[in-house]
PDB file of C-alpha atoms and ligand atoms in Angstrom:
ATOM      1  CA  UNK A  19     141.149 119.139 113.499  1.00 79.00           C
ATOM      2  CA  UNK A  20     138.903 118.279 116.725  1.00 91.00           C
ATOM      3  CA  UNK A  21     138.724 115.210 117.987  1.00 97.00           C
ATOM      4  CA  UNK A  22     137.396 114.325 121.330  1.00 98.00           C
ATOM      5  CA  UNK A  23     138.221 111.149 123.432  1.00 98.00           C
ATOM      6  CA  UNK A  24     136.010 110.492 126.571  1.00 98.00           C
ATOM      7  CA  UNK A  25     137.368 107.750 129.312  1.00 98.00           C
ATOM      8  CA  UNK A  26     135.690 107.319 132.309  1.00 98.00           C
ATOM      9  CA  UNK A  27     135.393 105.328 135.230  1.00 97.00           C
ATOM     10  CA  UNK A  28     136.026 104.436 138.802  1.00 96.00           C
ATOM     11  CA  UNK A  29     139.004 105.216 140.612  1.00 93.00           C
ATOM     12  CA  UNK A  30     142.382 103.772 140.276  1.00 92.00           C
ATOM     13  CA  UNK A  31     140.922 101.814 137.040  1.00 96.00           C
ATOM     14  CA  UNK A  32     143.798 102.363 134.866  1.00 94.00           C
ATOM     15  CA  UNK A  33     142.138 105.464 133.287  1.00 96.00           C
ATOM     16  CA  UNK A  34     144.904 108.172 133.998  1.00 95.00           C
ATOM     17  CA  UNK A  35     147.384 105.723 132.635  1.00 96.00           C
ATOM     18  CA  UNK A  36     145.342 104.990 129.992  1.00 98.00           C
ATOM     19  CA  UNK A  37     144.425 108.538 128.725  1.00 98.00           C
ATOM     20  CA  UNK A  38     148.078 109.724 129.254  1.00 98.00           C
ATOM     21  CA  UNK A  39     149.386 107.294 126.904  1.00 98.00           C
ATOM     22  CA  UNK A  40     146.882 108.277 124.361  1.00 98.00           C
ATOM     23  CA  UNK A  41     147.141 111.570 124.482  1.00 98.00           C
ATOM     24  CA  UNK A  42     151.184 111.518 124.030  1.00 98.00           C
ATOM     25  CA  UNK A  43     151.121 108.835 120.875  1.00 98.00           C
ATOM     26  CA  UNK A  44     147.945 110.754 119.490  1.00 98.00           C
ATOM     27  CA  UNK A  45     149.719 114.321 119.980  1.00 97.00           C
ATOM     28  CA  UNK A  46     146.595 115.220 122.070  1.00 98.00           C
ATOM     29  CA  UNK A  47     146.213 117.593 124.718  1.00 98.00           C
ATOM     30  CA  UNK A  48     144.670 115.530 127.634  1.00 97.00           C
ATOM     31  CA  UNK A  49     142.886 117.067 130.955  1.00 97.00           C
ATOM     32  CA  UNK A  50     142.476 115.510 133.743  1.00 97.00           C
ATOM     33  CA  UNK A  51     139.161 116.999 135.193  1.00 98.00           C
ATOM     34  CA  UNK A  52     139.268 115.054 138.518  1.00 97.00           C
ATOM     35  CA  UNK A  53     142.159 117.095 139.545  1.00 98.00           C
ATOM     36  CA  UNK A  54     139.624 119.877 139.245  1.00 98.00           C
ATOM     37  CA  UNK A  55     137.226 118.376 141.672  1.00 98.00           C
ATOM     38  CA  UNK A  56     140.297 117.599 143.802  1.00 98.00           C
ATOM     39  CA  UNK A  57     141.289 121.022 144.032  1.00 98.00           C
ATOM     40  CA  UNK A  58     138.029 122.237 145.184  1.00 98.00           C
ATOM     41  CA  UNK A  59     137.962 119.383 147.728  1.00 98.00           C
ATOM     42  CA  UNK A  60     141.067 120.617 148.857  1.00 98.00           C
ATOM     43  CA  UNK A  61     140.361 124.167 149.257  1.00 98.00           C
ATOM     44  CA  UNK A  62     137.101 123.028 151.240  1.00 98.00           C
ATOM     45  CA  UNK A  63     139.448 121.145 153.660  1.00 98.00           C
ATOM     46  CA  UNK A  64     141.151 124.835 154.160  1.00 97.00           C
ATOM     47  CA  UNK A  65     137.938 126.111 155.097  1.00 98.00           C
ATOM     48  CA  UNK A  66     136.448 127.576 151.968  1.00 97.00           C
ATOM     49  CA  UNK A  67     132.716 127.283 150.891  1.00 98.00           C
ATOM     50  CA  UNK A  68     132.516 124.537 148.489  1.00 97.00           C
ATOM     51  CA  UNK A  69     130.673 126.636 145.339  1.00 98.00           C
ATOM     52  CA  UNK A  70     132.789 129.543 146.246  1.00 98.00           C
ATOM     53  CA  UNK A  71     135.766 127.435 145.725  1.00 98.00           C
ATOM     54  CA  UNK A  72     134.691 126.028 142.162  1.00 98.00           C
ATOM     55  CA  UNK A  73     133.486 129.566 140.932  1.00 98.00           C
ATOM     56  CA  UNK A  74     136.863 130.895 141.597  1.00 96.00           C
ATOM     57  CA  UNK A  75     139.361 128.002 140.214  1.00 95.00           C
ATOM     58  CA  UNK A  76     142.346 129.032 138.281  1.00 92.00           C
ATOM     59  CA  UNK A  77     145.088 126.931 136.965  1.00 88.00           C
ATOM     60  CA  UNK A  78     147.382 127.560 139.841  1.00 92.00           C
ATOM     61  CA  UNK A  79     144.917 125.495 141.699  1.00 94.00           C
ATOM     62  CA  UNK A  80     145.879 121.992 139.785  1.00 93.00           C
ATOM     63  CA  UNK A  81     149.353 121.416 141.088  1.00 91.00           C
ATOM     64  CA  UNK A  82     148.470 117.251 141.011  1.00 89.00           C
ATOM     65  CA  UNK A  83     151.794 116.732 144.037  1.00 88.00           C
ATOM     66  CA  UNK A  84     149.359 118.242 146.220  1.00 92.00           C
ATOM     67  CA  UNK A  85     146.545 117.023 145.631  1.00 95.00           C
ATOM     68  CA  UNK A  86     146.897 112.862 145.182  1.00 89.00           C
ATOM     69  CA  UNK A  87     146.381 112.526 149.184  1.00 87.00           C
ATOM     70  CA  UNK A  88     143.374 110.371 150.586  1.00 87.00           C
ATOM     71  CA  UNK A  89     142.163 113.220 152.043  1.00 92.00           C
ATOM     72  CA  UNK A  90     141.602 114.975 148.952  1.00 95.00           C
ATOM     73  CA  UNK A  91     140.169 112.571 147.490  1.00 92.00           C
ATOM     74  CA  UNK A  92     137.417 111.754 149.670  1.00 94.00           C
ATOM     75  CA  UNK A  93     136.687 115.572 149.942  1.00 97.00           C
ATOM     76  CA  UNK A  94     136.947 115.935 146.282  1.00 97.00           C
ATOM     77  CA  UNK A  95     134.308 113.047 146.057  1.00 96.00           C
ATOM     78  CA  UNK A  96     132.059 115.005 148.516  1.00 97.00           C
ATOM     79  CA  UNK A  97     132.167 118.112 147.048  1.00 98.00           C
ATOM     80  CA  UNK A  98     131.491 116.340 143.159  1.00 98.00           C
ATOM     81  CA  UNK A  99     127.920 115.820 144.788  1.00 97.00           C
ATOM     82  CA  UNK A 100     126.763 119.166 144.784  1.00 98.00           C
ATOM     83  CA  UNK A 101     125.102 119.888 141.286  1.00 98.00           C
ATOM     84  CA  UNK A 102     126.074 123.530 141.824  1.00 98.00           C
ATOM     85  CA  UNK A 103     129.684 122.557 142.019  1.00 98.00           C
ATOM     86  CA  UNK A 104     129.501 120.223 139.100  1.00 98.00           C
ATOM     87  CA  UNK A 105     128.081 123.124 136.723  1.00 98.00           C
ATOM     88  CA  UNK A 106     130.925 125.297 137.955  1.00 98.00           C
ATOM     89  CA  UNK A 107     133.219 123.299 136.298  1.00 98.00           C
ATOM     90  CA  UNK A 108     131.315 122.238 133.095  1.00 98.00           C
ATOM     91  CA  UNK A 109     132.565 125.608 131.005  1.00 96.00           C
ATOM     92  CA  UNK A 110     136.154 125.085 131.279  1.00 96.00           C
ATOM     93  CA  UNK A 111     136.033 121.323 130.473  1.00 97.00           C
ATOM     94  CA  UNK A 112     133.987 121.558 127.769  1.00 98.00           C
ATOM     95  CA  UNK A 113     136.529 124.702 126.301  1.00 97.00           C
ATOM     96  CA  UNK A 114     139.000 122.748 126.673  1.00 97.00           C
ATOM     97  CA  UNK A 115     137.508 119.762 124.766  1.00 97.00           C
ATOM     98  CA  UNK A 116     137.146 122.066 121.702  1.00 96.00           C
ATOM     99  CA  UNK A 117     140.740 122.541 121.333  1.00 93.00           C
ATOM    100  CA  UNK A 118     142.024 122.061 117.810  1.00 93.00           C
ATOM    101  CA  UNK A 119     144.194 119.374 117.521  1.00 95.00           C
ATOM    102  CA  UNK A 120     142.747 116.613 119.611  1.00 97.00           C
ATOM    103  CA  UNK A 121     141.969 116.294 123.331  1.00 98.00           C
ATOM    104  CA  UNK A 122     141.776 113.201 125.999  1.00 98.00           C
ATOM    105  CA  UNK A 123     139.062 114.165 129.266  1.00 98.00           C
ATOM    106  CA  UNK A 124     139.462 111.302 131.879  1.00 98.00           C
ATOM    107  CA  UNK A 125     136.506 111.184 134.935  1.00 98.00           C
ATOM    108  CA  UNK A 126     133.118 109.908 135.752  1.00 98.00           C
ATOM    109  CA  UNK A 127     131.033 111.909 133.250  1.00 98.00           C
ATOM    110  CA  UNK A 128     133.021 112.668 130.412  1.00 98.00           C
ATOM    111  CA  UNK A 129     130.724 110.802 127.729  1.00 98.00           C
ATOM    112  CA  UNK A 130     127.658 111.081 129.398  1.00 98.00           C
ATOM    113  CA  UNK A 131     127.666 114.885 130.534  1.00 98.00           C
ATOM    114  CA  UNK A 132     130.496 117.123 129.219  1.00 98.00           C
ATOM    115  CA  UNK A 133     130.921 115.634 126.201  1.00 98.00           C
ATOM    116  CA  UNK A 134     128.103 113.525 125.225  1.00 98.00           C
ATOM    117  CA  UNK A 135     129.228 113.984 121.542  1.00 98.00           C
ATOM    118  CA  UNK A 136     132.577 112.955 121.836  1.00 98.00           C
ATOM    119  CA  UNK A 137     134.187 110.962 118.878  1.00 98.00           C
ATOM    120  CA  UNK A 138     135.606 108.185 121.044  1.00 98.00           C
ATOM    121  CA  UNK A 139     133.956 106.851 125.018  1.00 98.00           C
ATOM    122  CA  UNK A 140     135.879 104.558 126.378  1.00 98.00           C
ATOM    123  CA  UNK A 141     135.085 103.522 130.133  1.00 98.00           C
ATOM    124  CA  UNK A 142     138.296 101.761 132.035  1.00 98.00           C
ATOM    125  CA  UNK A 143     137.522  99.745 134.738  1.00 98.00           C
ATOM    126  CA  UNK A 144     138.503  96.910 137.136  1.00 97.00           C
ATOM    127  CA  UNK A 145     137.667  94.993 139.930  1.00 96.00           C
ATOM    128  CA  UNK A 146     137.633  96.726 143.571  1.00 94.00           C
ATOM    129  CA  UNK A 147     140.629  94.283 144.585  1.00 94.00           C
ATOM    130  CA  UNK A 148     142.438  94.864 142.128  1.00 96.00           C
ATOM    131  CA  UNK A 149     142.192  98.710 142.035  1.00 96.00           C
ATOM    132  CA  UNK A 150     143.100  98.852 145.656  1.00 95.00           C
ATOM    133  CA  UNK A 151     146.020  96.912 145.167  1.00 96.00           C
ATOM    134  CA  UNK A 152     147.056  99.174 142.737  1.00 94.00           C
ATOM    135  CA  UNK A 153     145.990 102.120 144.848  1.00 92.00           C
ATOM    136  CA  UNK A 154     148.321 100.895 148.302  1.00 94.00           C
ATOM    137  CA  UNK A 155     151.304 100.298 145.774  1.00 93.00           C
ATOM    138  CA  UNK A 156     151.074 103.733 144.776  1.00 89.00           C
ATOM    139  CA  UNK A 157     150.626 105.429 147.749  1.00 87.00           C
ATOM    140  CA  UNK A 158     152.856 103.598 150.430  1.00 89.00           C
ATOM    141  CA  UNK A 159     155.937 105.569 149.786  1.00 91.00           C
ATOM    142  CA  UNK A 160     154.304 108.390 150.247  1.00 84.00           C
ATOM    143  CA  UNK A 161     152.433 107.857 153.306  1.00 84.00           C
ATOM    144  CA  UNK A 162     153.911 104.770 155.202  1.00 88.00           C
ATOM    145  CA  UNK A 163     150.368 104.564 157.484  1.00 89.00           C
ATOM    146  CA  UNK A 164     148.434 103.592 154.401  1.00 89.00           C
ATOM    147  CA  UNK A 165     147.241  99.789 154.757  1.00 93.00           C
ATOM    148  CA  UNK A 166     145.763  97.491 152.147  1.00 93.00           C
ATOM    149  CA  UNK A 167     142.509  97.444 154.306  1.00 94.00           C
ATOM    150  CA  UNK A 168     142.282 101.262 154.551  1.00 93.00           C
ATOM    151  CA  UNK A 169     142.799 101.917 150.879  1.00 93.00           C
ATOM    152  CA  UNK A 170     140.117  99.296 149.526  1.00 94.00           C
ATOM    153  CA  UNK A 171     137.740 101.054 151.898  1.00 95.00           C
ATOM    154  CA  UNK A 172     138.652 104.251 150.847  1.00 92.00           C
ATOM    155  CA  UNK A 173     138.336 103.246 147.435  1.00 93.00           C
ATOM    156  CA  UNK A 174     134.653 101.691 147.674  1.00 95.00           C
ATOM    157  CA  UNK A 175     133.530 104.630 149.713  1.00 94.00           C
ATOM    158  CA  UNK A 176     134.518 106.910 146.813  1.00 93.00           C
ATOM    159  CA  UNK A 177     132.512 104.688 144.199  1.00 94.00           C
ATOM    160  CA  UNK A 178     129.934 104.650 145.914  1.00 96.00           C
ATOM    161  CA  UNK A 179     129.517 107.910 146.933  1.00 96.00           C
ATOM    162  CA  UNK A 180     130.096 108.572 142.429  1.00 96.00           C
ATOM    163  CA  UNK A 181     127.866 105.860 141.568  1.00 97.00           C
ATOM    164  CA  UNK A 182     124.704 106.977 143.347  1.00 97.00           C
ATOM    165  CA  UNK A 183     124.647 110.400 143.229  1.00 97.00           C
ATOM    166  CA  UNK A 184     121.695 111.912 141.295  1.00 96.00           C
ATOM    167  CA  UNK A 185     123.539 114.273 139.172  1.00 97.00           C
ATOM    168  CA  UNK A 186     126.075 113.033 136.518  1.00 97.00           C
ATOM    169  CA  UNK A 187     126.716 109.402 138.624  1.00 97.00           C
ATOM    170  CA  UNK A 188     129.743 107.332 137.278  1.00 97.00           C
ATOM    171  CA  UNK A 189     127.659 104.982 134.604  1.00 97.00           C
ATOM    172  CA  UNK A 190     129.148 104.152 131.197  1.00 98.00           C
ATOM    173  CA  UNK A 191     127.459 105.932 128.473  1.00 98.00           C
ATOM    174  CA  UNK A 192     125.209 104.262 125.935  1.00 98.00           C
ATOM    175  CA  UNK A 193     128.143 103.975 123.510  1.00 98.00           C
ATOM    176  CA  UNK A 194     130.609 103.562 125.576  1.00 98.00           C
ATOM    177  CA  UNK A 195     133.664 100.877 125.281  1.00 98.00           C
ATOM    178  CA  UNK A 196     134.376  98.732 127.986  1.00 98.00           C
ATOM    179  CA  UNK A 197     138.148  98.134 128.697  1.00 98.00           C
ATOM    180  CA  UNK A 198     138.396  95.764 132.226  1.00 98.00           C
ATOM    181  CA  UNK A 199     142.276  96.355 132.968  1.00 97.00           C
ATOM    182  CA  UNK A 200     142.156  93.562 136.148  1.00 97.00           C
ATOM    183  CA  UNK A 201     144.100  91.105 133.982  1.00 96.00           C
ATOM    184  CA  UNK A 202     145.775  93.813 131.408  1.00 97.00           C
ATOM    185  CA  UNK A 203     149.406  94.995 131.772  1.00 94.00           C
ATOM    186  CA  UNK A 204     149.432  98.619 131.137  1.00 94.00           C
ATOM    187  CA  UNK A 205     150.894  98.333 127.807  1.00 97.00           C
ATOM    188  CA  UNK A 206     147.797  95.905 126.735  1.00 98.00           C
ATOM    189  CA  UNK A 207     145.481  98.239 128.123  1.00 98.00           C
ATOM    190  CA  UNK A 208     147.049 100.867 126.448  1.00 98.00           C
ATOM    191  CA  UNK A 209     147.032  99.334 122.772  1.00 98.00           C
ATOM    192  CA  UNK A 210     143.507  98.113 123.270  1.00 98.00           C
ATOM    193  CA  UNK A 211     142.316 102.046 123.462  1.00 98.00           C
ATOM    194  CA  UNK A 212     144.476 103.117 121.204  1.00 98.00           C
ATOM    195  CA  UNK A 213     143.671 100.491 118.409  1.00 98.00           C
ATOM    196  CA  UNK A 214     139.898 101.745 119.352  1.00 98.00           C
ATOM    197  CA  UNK A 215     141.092 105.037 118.708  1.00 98.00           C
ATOM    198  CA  UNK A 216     142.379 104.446 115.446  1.00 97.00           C
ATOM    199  CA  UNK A 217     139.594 102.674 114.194  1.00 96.00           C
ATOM    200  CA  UNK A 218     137.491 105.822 114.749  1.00 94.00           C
ATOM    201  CA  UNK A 219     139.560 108.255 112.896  1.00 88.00           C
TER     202      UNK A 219
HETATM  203  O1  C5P B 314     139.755 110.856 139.096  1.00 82.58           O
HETATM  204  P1  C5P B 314     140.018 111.212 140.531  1.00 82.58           P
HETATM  205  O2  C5P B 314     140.143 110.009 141.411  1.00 82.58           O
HETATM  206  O3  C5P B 314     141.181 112.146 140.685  1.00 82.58           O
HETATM  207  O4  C5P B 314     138.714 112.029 141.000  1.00 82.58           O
HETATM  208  C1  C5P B 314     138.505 112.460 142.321  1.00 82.58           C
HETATM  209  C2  C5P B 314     137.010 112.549 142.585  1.00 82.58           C
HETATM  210  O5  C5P B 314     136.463 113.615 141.806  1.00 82.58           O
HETATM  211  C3  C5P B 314     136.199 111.320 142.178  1.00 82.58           C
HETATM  212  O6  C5P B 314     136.071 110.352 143.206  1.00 82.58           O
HETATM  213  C4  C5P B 314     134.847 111.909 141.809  1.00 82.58           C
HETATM  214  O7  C5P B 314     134.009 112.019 142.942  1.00 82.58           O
HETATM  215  C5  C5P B 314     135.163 113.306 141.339  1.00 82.58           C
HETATM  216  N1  C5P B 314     135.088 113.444 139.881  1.00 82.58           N
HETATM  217  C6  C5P B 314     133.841 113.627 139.302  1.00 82.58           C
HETATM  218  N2  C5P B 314     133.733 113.845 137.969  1.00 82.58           N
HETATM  219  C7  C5P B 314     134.813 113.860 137.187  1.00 82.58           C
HETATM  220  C8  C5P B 314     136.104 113.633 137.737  1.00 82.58           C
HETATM  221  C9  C5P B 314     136.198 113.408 139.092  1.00 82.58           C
HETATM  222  O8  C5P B 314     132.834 113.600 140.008  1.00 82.58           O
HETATM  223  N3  C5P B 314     134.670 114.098 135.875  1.00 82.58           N
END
């Protein structure tokens, strides 16, 4: 059986929540491709070419403790700009969507670029505030100099360095779902897709 489930949107939405939830009560196998664009960013920080890095990812690359840093993320958004980069990446994403068995991508361009036929597009999203908030709770026991201030910047930087992009920009697709998770415990959230979900199957 394949069945694909798209969910996009910006950061710190609700989306990796979201799509791990769905994944485990569907039995899915569920990718997270902006780890892949975080890895590159983080091999770029190193020094490395940015293409070079994308043409040569493995799966040793994706440890996610290493790579959920500021840092990386704002060189992961960077690097997600380059068209050359993006198409680096499109093969293994798109391999991995035709698993058998069911699989959950969460990103930017999941329903409108790597799989534009999936069965399912969701696109999670909430306001800026709010996904800040959520953001600095996550990340201050980590990294005590993280401030609310710093992290809704951060945040809005990243957006809008996916939103206007030309190639593959962070836009719902036509058929998309909307799920706004500002006033949704996770566990609403989470029922909302996966009602969606079921209805589809
Ligand atoms: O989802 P996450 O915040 O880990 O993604 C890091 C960055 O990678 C995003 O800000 C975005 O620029 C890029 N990305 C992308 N396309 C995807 C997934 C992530 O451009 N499908």
């Amino acid at each position: 059986m394949k069945f694909v489930v798209a969910i996009d949107g910006p950061a710190a939405a609700g989306k990796g929540t979201v799509s791990k939830a769905v994944a485990a009560h569907f039995g899915f196998a569920h990718l997270d491709t902006g780890l892949l664009y975080r890895a590159v960013g983080a091999k770029v920080l190193k020094g490395s070419d940015e293409i070079a890095a994308a043409t040569s990812l493995t799966s040793a690359d994706l440890d996610p403790e290493t790579l959920r840093t500021s840092a990386v993320a704002q060189a992961a958004s960077k690097v997600a700009v380059n068209p050359e980069v993006r198409r680096a990446l499109v093969q293994f994403q798109q391999d991995f969507a035709k698993r058998d068995g069911g699989a959950v991508l969460d990103g930017r361009d999941i329903g409108t670029v790597i799989c534009p036929d999936a069965d399912v597009k969701l696109f999670v999203t909430a306001s800026a505030a709010c996904r800040a908030e959520r953001r600095f709770l996550e990340l201050q026991p980590k990294d005590s100099s993280a401030t609310r201030d710093g992290v809704l910047a951060d945040v809005e930087a990243r957006d809008k360095r996916d939103r206007e992009r030309a190639t593959a920009p962070l836009i719902p697709a036509e058929d998309a779902i909307v799920i706004d998770t500002t006033d949704l415990s996770i566990d609403d959230a989470v029922a909302q897709a996966v009602a969606l979900i079921e209805k589809a199957r």
